[in-house]
Amino acid sequence: MEIVVSHYRNNKRVAEFNSKYTDPLFVTSLPTLEGFAAKTFTRNMFREVRKEIDGACVMNTELVIQDGGKLYFKCNSFGMPEIDHVVEFDRVGGMLRCECLWFENQGIPCMHIFACLKHQYVEFILERLVCKRWTKNAKSDFMKSNVDDPSDSDKVLKCRLGVLGAECSKLMDVACKNSSDFVKAMNDIVNTITKLQKQGENPHKGDLDDDYIVDPLVVKSKGAPKKNSKFKQQRKCSNCGVPRHYNKSYPNVPGRIPKEKVDDDIEKNNSSHLDMLTKVCHTITMSRISLYGDLTYCVLDF
């Protein structure tokens, strides 16, 4: 799913780039209408409109009735005069209606309408014949109309992001052509970003909305909580339940001889005497080693 979505977004960006920054080749005999359609419609829709403009070049158009500001035309293809289509042209309201209902179904003018425009020497497509959804500025116009809608915060955020992206793309196209314009635009952008970041850090000083975005709060990581050493439970004796002594050192167990308290000086003297005695025994042992043949006897006289 992620791969499909990435391809879809890439194709959309390529289509937007081709519509905004490339010019198509004119192949019909009505270059004025074709050029106006190329500037107005997206590249994919321009190809469909160009087919209708090309078909209008071989149409025969005849004015049938003129009723005030309304004109009625009869259009048929060259070599097929028996198939007629009636087109109503309201010059006051600026609207053309064809009985084939191609504009009502597809959203683009049909070849009969373009044939009537050619007959009346109109070199542009009337505003009412241009569907907003097929134009190059359809996205920005839609987003600008929904920027201040307070009903849906997510929708408002996406609309603002889209409007800023469209305007920034225009800025990049204009500012990159000159070094001085590039430096000026770059400095303005950096200053604006710094100012907005400072307002985000101090939201009460700036005129921001209630749903501004700031750095997330630092939360504790997962895991067992640390134990408090102040409330550490002391170990108790299993016999009497009193702390500070254990079962092995319990003094009142029957048959156990309690340890007598020994003075520190006496204990140090005993340890020093024991070390001295151990050294003497080792010296005597090494001195009384005698060899008898292959046997070794160690004699210890103590």
PDB file of C-alpha atoms in Angstrom:
ATOM      1  CA  MET A   1       0.000   0.000   0.000  1.00  0.00           C
ATOM      2  CA  GLU A   2       2.849   2.410   0.805  1.00  0.00           C
ATOM      3  CA  ILE A   3       4.500   1.704  -2.555  1.00  0.00           C
ATOM      4  CA  VAL A   4       1.238   2.353  -4.417  1.00  0.00           C
ATOM      5  CA  VAL A   5       0.641   5.603  -2.523  1.00  0.00           C
ATOM      6  CA  SER A   6       4.224   6.765  -3.185  1.00  0.00           C
ATOM      7  CA  HIS A   7       3.789   6.090  -6.935  1.00  0.00           C
ATOM      8  CA  TYR A   8       0.484   7.950  -6.898  1.00  0.00           C
ATOM      9  CA  ARG A   9       2.032  10.989  -5.203  1.00  0.00           C
ATOM     10  CA  ASN A  10       5.015  10.948  -7.550  1.00  0.00           C
ATOM     11  CA  ASN A  11       2.747  10.846 -10.609  1.00  0.00           C
ATOM     12  CA  LYS A  12       0.708  13.711  -9.186  1.00  0.00           C
ATOM     13  CA  ARG A  13       3.827  15.847  -8.677  1.00  0.00           C
ATOM     14  CA  VAL A  14       5.027  15.094 -12.212  1.00  0.00           C
ATOM     15  CA  ALA A  15       1.612  16.044 -13.628  1.00  0.00           C
ATOM     16  CA  GLU A  16       1.552  19.304 -11.644  1.00  0.00           C
ATOM     17  CA  PHE A  17       5.067  20.178 -12.814  1.00  0.00           C
ATOM     18  CA  ASN A  18       4.200  19.522 -16.459  1.00  0.00           C
ATOM     19  CA  SER A  19       1.051  21.620 -16.185  1.00  0.00           C
ATOM     20  CA  LYS A  20       2.787  24.621 -14.605  1.00  0.00           C
ATOM     21  CA  TYR A  21       6.256  24.723 -16.152  1.00  0.00           C
ATOM     22  CA  THR A  22       5.975  23.206 -19.630  1.00  0.00           C
ATOM     23  CA  ASP A  23       4.244  24.443 -22.798  1.00  0.00           C
ATOM     24  CA  PRO A  24       2.510  22.060 -25.208  1.00  0.00           C
ATOM     25  CA  LEU A  25       2.757  22.163 -28.985  1.00  0.00           C
ATOM     26  CA  PHE A  26      -0.177  23.664 -30.879  1.00  0.00           C
ATOM     27  CA  VAL A  27      -1.434  21.347 -33.614  1.00  0.00           C
ATOM     28  CA  THR A  28      -4.873  22.728 -34.511  1.00  0.00           C
ATOM     29  CA  SER A  29      -5.864  25.517 -36.891  1.00  0.00           C
ATOM     30  CA  LEU A  30      -7.285  27.583 -34.005  1.00  0.00           C
ATOM     31  CA  PRO A  31      -4.122  28.593 -32.109  1.00  0.00           C
ATOM     32  CA  THR A  32      -5.829  31.341 -30.067  1.00  0.00           C
ATOM     33  CA  LEU A  33      -8.409  29.023 -28.547  1.00  0.00           C
ATOM     34  CA  GLU A  34      -5.822  26.290 -28.149  1.00  0.00           C
ATOM     35  CA  GLY A  35      -3.386  28.657 -26.410  1.00  0.00           C
ATOM     36  CA  PHE A  36      -6.090  29.882 -24.014  1.00  0.00           C
ATOM     37  CA  ALA A  37      -6.986  26.283 -23.188  1.00  0.00           C
ATOM     38  CA  ALA A  38      -3.311  25.431 -22.582  1.00  0.00           C
ATOM     39  CA  LYS A  39      -2.988  28.294 -20.067  1.00  0.00           C
ATOM     40  CA  THR A  40      -6.243  27.443 -18.305  1.00  0.00           C
ATOM     41  CA  PHE A  41      -6.615  23.671 -18.109  1.00  0.00           C
ATOM     42  CA  THR A  42      -4.282  21.063 -16.686  1.00  0.00           C
ATOM     43  CA  ARG A  43      -2.173  19.106 -19.131  1.00  0.00           C
ATOM     44  CA  ASN A  44      -4.344  15.977 -19.098  1.00  0.00           C
ATOM     45  CA  MET A  45      -7.578  17.927 -19.566  1.00  0.00           C
ATOM     46  CA  PHE A  46      -5.975  20.114 -22.221  1.00  0.00           C
ATOM     47  CA  ARG A  47      -5.449  17.035 -24.374  1.00  0.00           C
ATOM     48  CA  GLU A  48      -9.189  16.304 -24.202  1.00  0.00           C
ATOM     49  CA  VAL A  49     -10.114  19.929 -24.952  1.00  0.00           C
ATOM     50  CA  ARG A  50      -7.698  19.967 -27.882  1.00  0.00           C
ATOM     51  CA  LYS A  51      -9.556  17.031 -29.439  1.00  0.00           C
ATOM     52  CA  GLU A  52     -12.776  19.055 -29.365  1.00  0.00           C
ATOM     53  CA  ILE A  53     -11.028  22.137 -30.804  1.00  0.00           C
ATOM     54  CA  ASP A  54      -9.575  20.001 -33.575  1.00  0.00           C
ATOM     55  CA  GLY A  55     -13.030  18.605 -34.314  1.00  0.00           C
ATOM     56  CA  ALA A  56     -14.479  22.133 -34.549  1.00  0.00           C
ATOM     57  CA  CYS A  57     -12.153  22.898 -37.453  1.00  0.00           C
ATOM     58  CA  VAL A  58     -14.144  20.596 -39.742  1.00  0.00           C
ATOM     59  CA  MET A  59     -17.587  21.707 -38.542  1.00  0.00           C
ATOM     60  CA  ASN A  60     -20.074  23.631 -40.664  1.00  0.00           C
ATOM     61  CA  THR A  61     -21.885  26.298 -38.660  1.00  0.00           C
ATOM     62  CA  GLU A  62     -25.011  28.185 -39.739  1.00  0.00           C
ATOM     63  CA  LEU A  63     -26.894  30.892 -37.866  1.00  0.00           C
ATOM     64  CA  VAL A  64     -30.558  29.888 -37.814  1.00  0.00           C
ATOM     65  CA  ILE A  65     -32.395  32.261 -35.425  1.00  0.00           C
ATOM     66  CA  GLN A  66     -31.430  35.509 -33.714  1.00  0.00           C
ATOM     67  CA  ASP A  67     -33.754  36.426 -30.863  1.00  0.00           C
ATOM     68  CA  GLY A  68     -32.460  39.534 -29.143  1.00  0.00           C
ATOM     69  CA  GLY A  69     -29.348  38.565 -27.236  1.00  0.00           C
ATOM     70  CA  LYS A  70     -29.726  34.866 -28.026  1.00  0.00           C
ATOM     71  CA  LEU A  71     -28.381  33.169 -31.113  1.00  0.00           C
ATOM     72  CA  TYR A  72     -29.270  29.685 -32.359  1.00  0.00           C
ATOM     73  CA  PHE A  73     -26.784  27.819 -34.532  1.00  0.00           C
ATOM     74  CA  LYS A  74     -27.003  24.587 -36.495  1.00  0.00           C
ATOM     75  CA  CYS A  75     -23.742  22.615 -36.607  1.00  0.00           C
ATOM     76  CA  ASN A  76     -22.881  19.511 -38.615  1.00  0.00           C
ATOM     77  CA  SER A  77     -19.694  17.725 -39.562  1.00  0.00           C
ATOM     78  CA  PHE A  78     -18.163  18.074 -42.999  1.00  0.00           C
ATOM     79  CA  GLY A  79     -19.480  15.280 -45.220  1.00  0.00           C
ATOM     80  CA  MET A  80     -22.342  14.444 -42.788  1.00  0.00           C
ATOM     81  CA  PRO A  81     -24.951  17.203 -43.274  1.00  0.00           C
ATOM     82  CA  GLU A  82     -27.834  15.004 -42.184  1.00  0.00           C
ATOM     83  CA  ILE A  83     -26.670  15.006 -38.504  1.00  0.00           C
ATOM     84  CA  ASP A  84     -27.293  18.429 -36.976  1.00  0.00           C
ATOM     85  CA  HIS A  85     -26.774  19.815 -33.478  1.00  0.00           C
ATOM     86  CA  VAL A  86     -28.432  22.998 -32.285  1.00  0.00           C
ATOM     87  CA  VAL A  87     -26.381  25.343 -30.100  1.00  0.00           C
ATOM     88  CA  GLU A  88     -27.859  28.244 -28.125  1.00  0.00           C
ATOM     89  CA  PHE A  89     -25.560  31.222 -27.561  1.00  0.00           C
ATOM     90  CA  ASP A  90     -26.624  33.692 -24.870  1.00  0.00           C
ATOM     91  CA  ARG A  91     -24.466  36.753 -25.482  1.00  0.00           C
ATOM     92  CA  VAL A  92     -25.820  38.608 -22.449  1.00  0.00           C
ATOM     93  CA  GLY A  93     -25.261  35.801 -19.957  1.00  0.00           C
ATOM     94  CA  GLY A  94     -22.116  34.538 -21.679  1.00  0.00           C
ATOM     95  CA  MET A  95     -23.295  30.926 -21.913  1.00  0.00           C
ATOM     96  CA  LEU A  96     -23.527  28.359 -24.719  1.00  0.00           C
ATOM     97  CA  ARG A  97     -25.713  25.271 -24.559  1.00  0.00           C
ATOM     98  CA  CYS A  98     -25.546  22.366 -26.972  1.00  0.00           C
ATOM     99  CA  GLU A  99     -28.174  19.684 -27.318  1.00  0.00           C
ATOM    100  CA  CYS A 100     -25.477  16.973 -27.203  1.00  0.00           C
ATOM    101  CA  LEU A 101     -25.011  17.780 -23.471  1.00  0.00           C
ATOM    102  CA  TRP A 102     -21.276  17.068 -23.666  1.00  0.00           C
ATOM    103  CA  PHE A 103     -20.406  19.949 -21.336  1.00  0.00           C
ATOM    104  CA  GLU A 104     -22.985  18.812 -18.751  1.00  0.00           C
ATOM    105  CA  ASN A 105     -21.598  15.239 -18.777  1.00  0.00           C
ATOM    106  CA  GLN A 106     -17.829  15.704 -19.244  1.00  0.00           C
ATOM    107  CA  GLY A 107     -17.249  19.227 -17.922  1.00  0.00           C
ATOM    108  CA  ILE A 108     -15.501  20.516 -21.085  1.00  0.00           C
ATOM    109  CA  PRO A 109     -16.984  22.314 -24.125  1.00  0.00           C
ATOM    110  CA  CYS A 110     -17.888  20.191 -27.111  1.00  0.00           C
ATOM    111  CA  MET A 111     -16.758  20.707 -30.702  1.00  0.00           C
ATOM    112  CA  HIS A 112     -20.116  22.291 -31.600  1.00  0.00           C
ATOM    113  CA  ILE A 113     -19.571  25.034 -29.006  1.00  0.00           C
ATOM    114  CA  PHE A 114     -16.056  25.684 -30.304  1.00  0.00           C
ATOM    115  CA  ALA A 115     -17.463  25.873 -33.834  1.00  0.00           C
ATOM    116  CA  CYS A 116     -19.891  28.582 -32.679  1.00  0.00           C
ATOM    117  CA  LEU A 117     -17.075  30.506 -30.987  1.00  0.00           C
ATOM    118  CA  LYS A 118     -15.106  30.324 -34.241  1.00  0.00           C
ATOM    119  CA  HIS A 119     -18.149  31.560 -36.170  1.00  0.00           C
ATOM    120  CA  GLN A 120     -18.487  34.584 -33.841  1.00  0.00           C
ATOM    121  CA  TYR A 121     -14.716  35.278 -33.854  1.00  0.00           C
ATOM    122  CA  VAL A 122     -14.351  34.693 -30.116  1.00  0.00           C
ATOM    123  CA  GLU A 123     -10.687  33.970 -29.324  1.00  0.00           C
ATOM    124  CA  PHE A 124     -11.122  32.784 -25.726  1.00  0.00           C
ATOM    125  CA  ILE A 125     -13.245  30.321 -23.827  1.00  0.00           C
ATOM    126  CA  LEU A 126     -16.073  31.930 -21.891  1.00  0.00           C
ATOM    127  CA  GLU A 127     -15.805  31.822 -18.116  1.00  0.00           C
ATOM    128  CA  ARG A 128     -18.984  29.794 -17.681  1.00  0.00           C
ATOM    129  CA  LEU A 129     -17.558  27.114 -19.973  1.00  0.00           C
ATOM    130  CA  VAL A 130     -14.523  26.567 -17.768  1.00  0.00           C
ATOM    131  CA  CYS A 131     -15.037  24.033 -14.991  1.00  0.00           C
ATOM    132  CA  LYS A 132     -12.962  24.995 -11.941  1.00  0.00           C
ATOM    133  CA  ARG A 133     -11.993  21.439 -11.138  1.00  0.00           C
ATOM    134  CA  TRP A 134     -10.063  21.046 -14.419  1.00  0.00           C
ATOM    135  CA  THR A 135      -8.019  24.267 -14.111  1.00  0.00           C
ATOM    136  CA  LYS A 136      -4.435  24.604 -12.914  1.00  0.00           C
ATOM    137  CA  ASN A 137      -5.429  26.712  -9.903  1.00  0.00           C
ATOM    138  CA  ALA A 138      -8.257  24.447  -8.806  1.00  0.00           C
ATOM    139  CA  LYS A 139      -6.426  23.203  -5.729  1.00  0.00           C
ATOM    140  CA  SER A 140      -5.278  26.612  -4.491  1.00  0.00           C
ATOM    141  CA  ASP A 141      -8.702  28.190  -5.107  1.00  0.00           C
ATOM    142  CA  PHE A 142     -10.431  25.395  -3.219  1.00  0.00           C
ATOM    143  CA  MET A 143      -8.009  25.583  -0.313  1.00  0.00           C
ATOM    144  CA  LYS A 144      -8.213  29.370  -0.058  1.00  0.00           C
ATOM    145  CA  SER A 145     -11.990  29.118   0.204  1.00  0.00           C
ATOM    146  CA  ASN A 146     -11.693  26.668   3.126  1.00  0.00           C
ATOM    147  CA  VAL A 147      -8.739  28.168   5.036  1.00  0.00           C
ATOM    148  CA  ASP A 148     -10.907  29.968   7.606  1.00  0.00           C
ATOM    149  CA  ASP A 149     -13.455  27.185   8.086  1.00  0.00           C
ATOM    150  CA  PRO A 150     -13.550  26.503  11.878  1.00  0.00           C
ATOM    151  CA  SER A 151     -15.670  23.358  11.616  1.00  0.00           C
ATOM    152  CA  ASP A 152     -12.804  20.908  11.053  1.00  0.00           C
ATOM    153  CA  SER A 153      -9.329  21.662  12.416  1.00  0.00           C
ATOM    154  CA  ASP A 154      -7.638  18.888  10.373  1.00  0.00           C
ATOM    155  CA  LYS A 155      -9.239  20.164   7.179  1.00  0.00           C
ATOM    156  CA  VAL A 156      -8.152  23.729   7.950  1.00  0.00           C
ATOM    157  CA  LEU A 157      -4.578  22.572   8.627  1.00  0.00           C
ATOM    158  CA  LYS A 158      -4.383  20.668   5.330  1.00  0.00           C
ATOM    159  CA  CYS A 159      -5.825  23.597   3.412  1.00  0.00           C
ATOM    160  CA  ARG A 160      -3.309  26.009   4.922  1.00  0.00           C
ATOM    161  CA  LEU A 161      -0.493  23.602   4.095  1.00  0.00           C
ATOM    162  CA  GLY A 162      -1.651  23.305   0.502  1.00  0.00           C
ATOM    163  CA  VAL A 163      -1.997  27.072   0.044  1.00  0.00           C
ATOM    164  CA  LEU A 164       1.463  27.722   1.479  1.00  0.00           C
ATOM    165  CA  GLY A 165       2.945  24.997  -0.735  1.00  0.00           C
ATOM    166  CA  ALA A 166       1.375  26.493  -3.867  1.00  0.00           C
ATOM    167  CA  GLU A 167       2.569  29.999  -3.055  1.00  0.00           C
ATOM    168  CA  CYS A 168       6.072  28.751  -2.166  1.00  0.00           C
ATOM    169  CA  SER A 169       6.330  26.959  -5.493  1.00  0.00           C
ATOM    170  CA  LYS A 170       5.529  30.232  -7.263  1.00  0.00           C
ATOM    171  CA  LEU A 171       8.137  32.015  -5.130  1.00  0.00           C
ATOM    172  CA  MET A 172      10.787  29.423  -6.027  1.00  0.00           C
ATOM    173  CA  ASP A 173      10.043  29.748  -9.731  1.00  0.00           C
ATOM    174  CA  VAL A 174      10.406  33.555  -9.614  1.00  0.00           C
ATOM    175  CA  ALA A 175      13.254  33.992  -7.096  1.00  0.00           C
ATOM    176  CA  CYS A 176      15.665  31.414  -8.513  1.00  0.00           C
ATOM    177  CA  LYS A 177      16.126  33.293 -11.781  1.00  0.00           C
ATOM    178  CA  ASN A 178      18.084  36.182 -10.243  1.00  0.00           C
ATOM    179  CA  SER A 179      20.790  36.052  -7.560  1.00  0.00           C
ATOM    180  CA  SER A 180      19.661  39.241  -5.791  1.00  0.00           C
ATOM    181  CA  ASP A 181      16.038  38.074  -5.728  1.00  0.00           C
ATOM    182  CA  PHE A 182      17.191  34.711  -4.430  1.00  0.00           C
ATOM    183  CA  VAL A 183      19.184  36.269  -1.550  1.00  0.00           C
ATOM    184  CA  LYS A 184      16.327  38.588  -0.630  1.00  0.00           C
ATOM    185  CA  ALA A 185      13.739  35.811  -0.687  1.00  0.00           C
ATOM    186  CA  MET A 186      16.023  33.510   1.312  1.00  0.00           C
ATOM    187  CA  ASN A 187      16.605  36.148   4.015  1.00  0.00           C
ATOM    188  CA  ASP A 188      12.894  36.878   4.272  1.00  0.00           C
ATOM    189  CA  ILE A 189      12.064  33.200   4.597  1.00  0.00           C
ATOM    190  CA  VAL A 190      14.694  32.638   7.306  1.00  0.00           C
ATOM    191  CA  ASN A 191      13.509  35.689   9.256  1.00  0.00           C
ATOM    192  CA  THR A 192       9.896  34.584   9.008  1.00  0.00           C
ATOM    193  CA  ILE A 193      10.725  31.059  10.185  1.00  0.00           C
ATOM    194  CA  THR A 194      12.739  32.412  13.148  1.00  0.00           C
ATOM    195  CA  LYS A 195       9.917  34.762  14.121  1.00  0.00           C
ATOM    196  CA  LEU A 196       7.295  32.026  13.971  1.00  0.00           C
ATOM    197  CA  GLN A 197       9.467  29.645  15.987  1.00  0.00           C
ATOM    198  CA  LYS A 198       9.877  32.262  18.716  1.00  0.00           C
ATOM    199  CA  GLN A 199       6.137  32.792  18.780  1.00  0.00           C
ATOM    200  CA  GLY A 200       5.688  29.032  19.114  1.00  0.00           C
ATOM    201  CA  GLU A 201       8.021  28.965  22.115  1.00  0.00           C
ATOM    202  CA  ASN A 202       6.134  31.884  23.722  1.00  0.00           C
ATOM    203  CA  PRO A 203       2.518  31.323  22.682  1.00  0.00           C
ATOM    204  CA  HIS A 204       1.050  33.906  25.060  1.00  0.00           C
ATOM    205  CA  LYS A 205       3.004  36.742  23.430  1.00  0.00           C
ATOM    206  CA  GLY A 206       1.989  36.032  19.833  1.00  0.00           C
ATOM    207  CA  ASP A 207      -1.347  36.098  18.078  1.00  0.00           C
ATOM    208  CA  LEU A 208      -1.646  32.369  17.456  1.00  0.00           C
ATOM    209  CA  ASP A 209      -4.621  30.064  17.306  1.00  0.00           C
ATOM    210  CA  ASP A 210      -5.669  27.794  20.118  1.00  0.00           C
ATOM    211  CA  ASP A 211      -4.483  24.704  18.240  1.00  0.00           C
ATOM    212  CA  TYR A 212      -0.862  25.756  17.699  1.00  0.00           C
ATOM    213  CA  ILE A 213       1.789  23.049  17.604  1.00  0.00           C
ATOM    214  CA  VAL A 214       4.639  23.034  20.119  1.00  0.00           C
ATOM    215  CA  ASP A 215       7.267  20.528  21.234  1.00  0.00           C
ATOM    216  CA  PRO A 216       5.791  17.380  22.818  1.00  0.00           C
ATOM    217  CA  LEU A 217       5.972  16.820  26.542  1.00  0.00           C
ATOM    218  CA  VAL A 218       8.692  14.515  27.886  1.00  0.00           C
ATOM    219  CA  VAL A 219       7.114  11.390  29.357  1.00  0.00           C
ATOM    220  CA  LYS A 220       8.626   8.635  31.444  1.00  0.00           C
ATOM    221  CA  SER A 221       9.805   5.525  29.660  1.00  0.00           C
ATOM    222  CA  LYS A 222       8.156   2.162  30.136  1.00  0.00           C
ATOM    223  CA  GLY A 223       9.245  -0.300  32.796  1.00  0.00           C
ATOM    224  CA  ALA A 224       8.811  -1.053  36.461  1.00  0.00           C
ATOM    225  CA  PRO A 225       8.998   1.989  38.744  1.00  0.00           C
ATOM    226  CA  LYS A 226      12.003   2.431  40.953  1.00  0.00           C
ATOM    227  CA  LYS A 227      11.642   1.386  44.591  1.00  0.00           C
ATOM    228  CA  ASN A 228      11.940   4.028  47.262  1.00  0.00           C
ATOM    229  CA  SER A 229      14.810   3.221  49.634  1.00  0.00           C
ATOM    230  CA  LYS A 230      13.169   5.137  52.487  1.00  0.00           C
ATOM    231  CA  PHE A 231      10.408   2.582  52.841  1.00  0.00           C
ATOM    232  CA  LYS A 232      12.594  -0.512  52.474  1.00  0.00           C
ATOM    233  CA  GLN A 233      11.209  -3.314  54.616  1.00  0.00           C
ATOM    234  CA  GLN A 234      13.671  -4.695  57.165  1.00  0.00           C
ATOM    235  CA  ARG A 235      14.260  -8.418  57.436  1.00  0.00           C
ATOM    236  CA  LYS A 236      12.747 -10.060  60.533  1.00  0.00           C
ATOM    237  CA  CYS A 237      13.552 -13.212  62.460  1.00  0.00           C
ATOM    238  CA  SER A 238      11.470 -16.242  61.543  1.00  0.00           C
ATOM    239  CA  ASN A 239      11.269 -17.381  65.191  1.00  0.00           C
ATOM    240  CA  CYS A 240      10.259 -14.248  67.062  1.00  0.00           C
ATOM    241  CA  GLY A 241       9.456 -11.792  64.283  1.00  0.00           C
ATOM    242  CA  VAL A 242      11.818  -9.165  65.668  1.00  0.00           C
ATOM    243  CA  PRO A 243      14.165  -7.363  63.258  1.00  0.00           C
ATOM    244  CA  ARG A 244      17.933  -6.856  63.611  1.00  0.00           C
ATOM    245  CA  HIS A 245      18.708 -10.598  64.020  1.00  0.00           C
ATOM    246  CA  TYR A 246      18.062 -13.821  62.089  1.00  0.00           C
ATOM    247  CA  ASN A 247      17.194 -17.431  62.826  1.00  0.00           C
ATOM    248  CA  LYS A 248      20.830 -18.586  62.806  1.00  0.00           C
ATOM    249  CA  SER A 249      21.882 -15.870  65.201  1.00  0.00           C
ATOM    250  CA  TYR A 250      18.802 -16.125  67.419  1.00  0.00           C
ATOM    251  CA  PRO A 251      20.210 -16.109  71.024  1.00  0.00           C
ATOM    252  CA  ASN A 252      17.387 -18.008  72.779  1.00  0.00           C
ATOM    253  CA  VAL A 253      17.356 -21.203  70.716  1.00  0.00           C
ATOM    254  CA  PRO A 254      17.632 -24.262  73.069  1.00  0.00           C
ATOM    255  CA  GLY A 255      20.924 -26.195  72.756  1.00  0.00           C
ATOM    256  CA  ARG A 256      22.752 -23.301  71.047  1.00  0.00           C
ATOM    257  CA  ILE A 257      25.781 -21.892  72.836  1.00  0.00           C
ATOM    258  CA  PRO A 258      25.789 -18.178  72.474  1.00  0.00           C
ATOM    259  CA  LYS A 259      28.935 -16.587  71.291  1.00  0.00           C
ATOM    260  CA  GLU A 260      30.899 -14.826  73.929  1.00  0.00           C
ATOM    261  CA  LYS A 261      31.894 -11.318  73.265  1.00  0.00           C
ATOM    262  CA  VAL A 262      35.636 -11.043  72.733  1.00  0.00           C
ATOM    263  CA  ASP A 263      37.579  -7.923  73.287  1.00  0.00           C
ATOM    264  CA  ASP A 264      39.097  -6.384  70.155  1.00  0.00           C
ATOM    265  CA  ASP A 265      42.640  -6.319  71.593  1.00  0.00           C
ATOM    266  CA  ILE A 266      42.492 -10.003  72.575  1.00  0.00           C
ATOM    267  CA  GLU A 267      41.240 -10.965  69.144  1.00  0.00           C
ATOM    268  CA  LYS A 268      44.062  -9.065  67.448  1.00  0.00           C
ATOM    269  CA  ASN A 269      46.683 -10.773  69.680  1.00  0.00           C
ATOM    270  CA  ASN A 270      45.283 -14.213  68.917  1.00  0.00           C
ATOM    271  CA  SER A 271      45.402 -13.582  65.204  1.00  0.00           C
ATOM    272  CA  SER A 272      49.010 -12.350  65.354  1.00  0.00           C
ATOM    273  CA  HIS A 273      50.079 -15.442  67.406  1.00  0.00           C
ATOM    274  CA  LEU A 274      48.395 -17.731  64.905  1.00  0.00           C
ATOM    275  CA  ASP A 275      50.238 -16.131  61.998  1.00  0.00           C
ATOM    276  CA  MET A 276      53.576 -16.451  63.774  1.00  0.00           C
ATOM    277  CA  LEU A 277      52.943 -20.129  64.615  1.00  0.00           C
ATOM    278  CA  THR A 278      52.075 -20.862  60.989  1.00  0.00           C
ATOM    279  CA  LYS A 279      55.352 -19.392  59.757  1.00  0.00           C
ATOM    280  CA  VAL A 280      57.414 -21.410  62.287  1.00  0.00           C
ATOM    281  CA  CYS A 281      55.704 -24.671  61.284  1.00  0.00           C
ATOM    282  CA  HIS A 282      56.451 -23.983  57.663  1.00  0.00           C
ATOM    283  CA  THR A 283      60.135 -23.304  58.361  1.00  0.00           C
ATOM    284  CA  ILE A 284      60.533 -26.485  60.397  1.00  0.00           C
ATOM    285  CA  THR A 285      58.802 -28.538  57.742  1.00  0.00           C
ATOM    286  CA  MET A 286      61.129 -27.363  55.023  1.00  0.00           C
ATOM    287  CA  SER A 287      64.213 -27.996  57.119  1.00  0.00           C
ATOM    288  CA  ARG A 288      63.302 -31.577  58.026  1.00  0.00           C
ATOM    289  CA  ILE A 289      62.823 -32.834  54.487  1.00  0.00           C
ATOM    290  CA  SER A 290      65.201 -35.771  53.828  1.00  0.00           C
ATOM    291  CA  LEU A 291      65.545 -37.940  50.819  1.00  0.00           C
ATOM    292  CA  TYR A 292      65.874 -41.742  51.086  1.00  0.00           C
ATOM    293  CA  GLY A 293      66.266 -43.184  47.637  1.00  0.00           C
ATOM    294  CA  ASP A 294      63.247 -42.313  45.555  1.00  0.00           C
ATOM    295  CA  LEU A 295      61.041 -41.645  48.580  1.00  0.00           C
ATOM    296  CA  THR A 296      60.534 -38.310  50.209  1.00  0.00           C
ATOM    297  CA  TYR A 297      59.503 -38.096  53.852  1.00  0.00           C
ATOM    298  CA  CYS A 298      58.386 -34.955  55.521  1.00  0.00           C
ATOM    299  CA  VAL A 299      58.894 -34.990  59.266  1.00  0.00           C
ATOM    300  CA  LEU A 300      57.224 -32.382  61.342  1.00  0.00           C
ATOM    301  CA  ASP A 301      58.268 -32.079  65.008  1.00  0.00           C
ATOM    302  CA  PHE A 302      56.044 -29.750  66.840  1.00  0.00           C
TER     303      PHE A 302
END
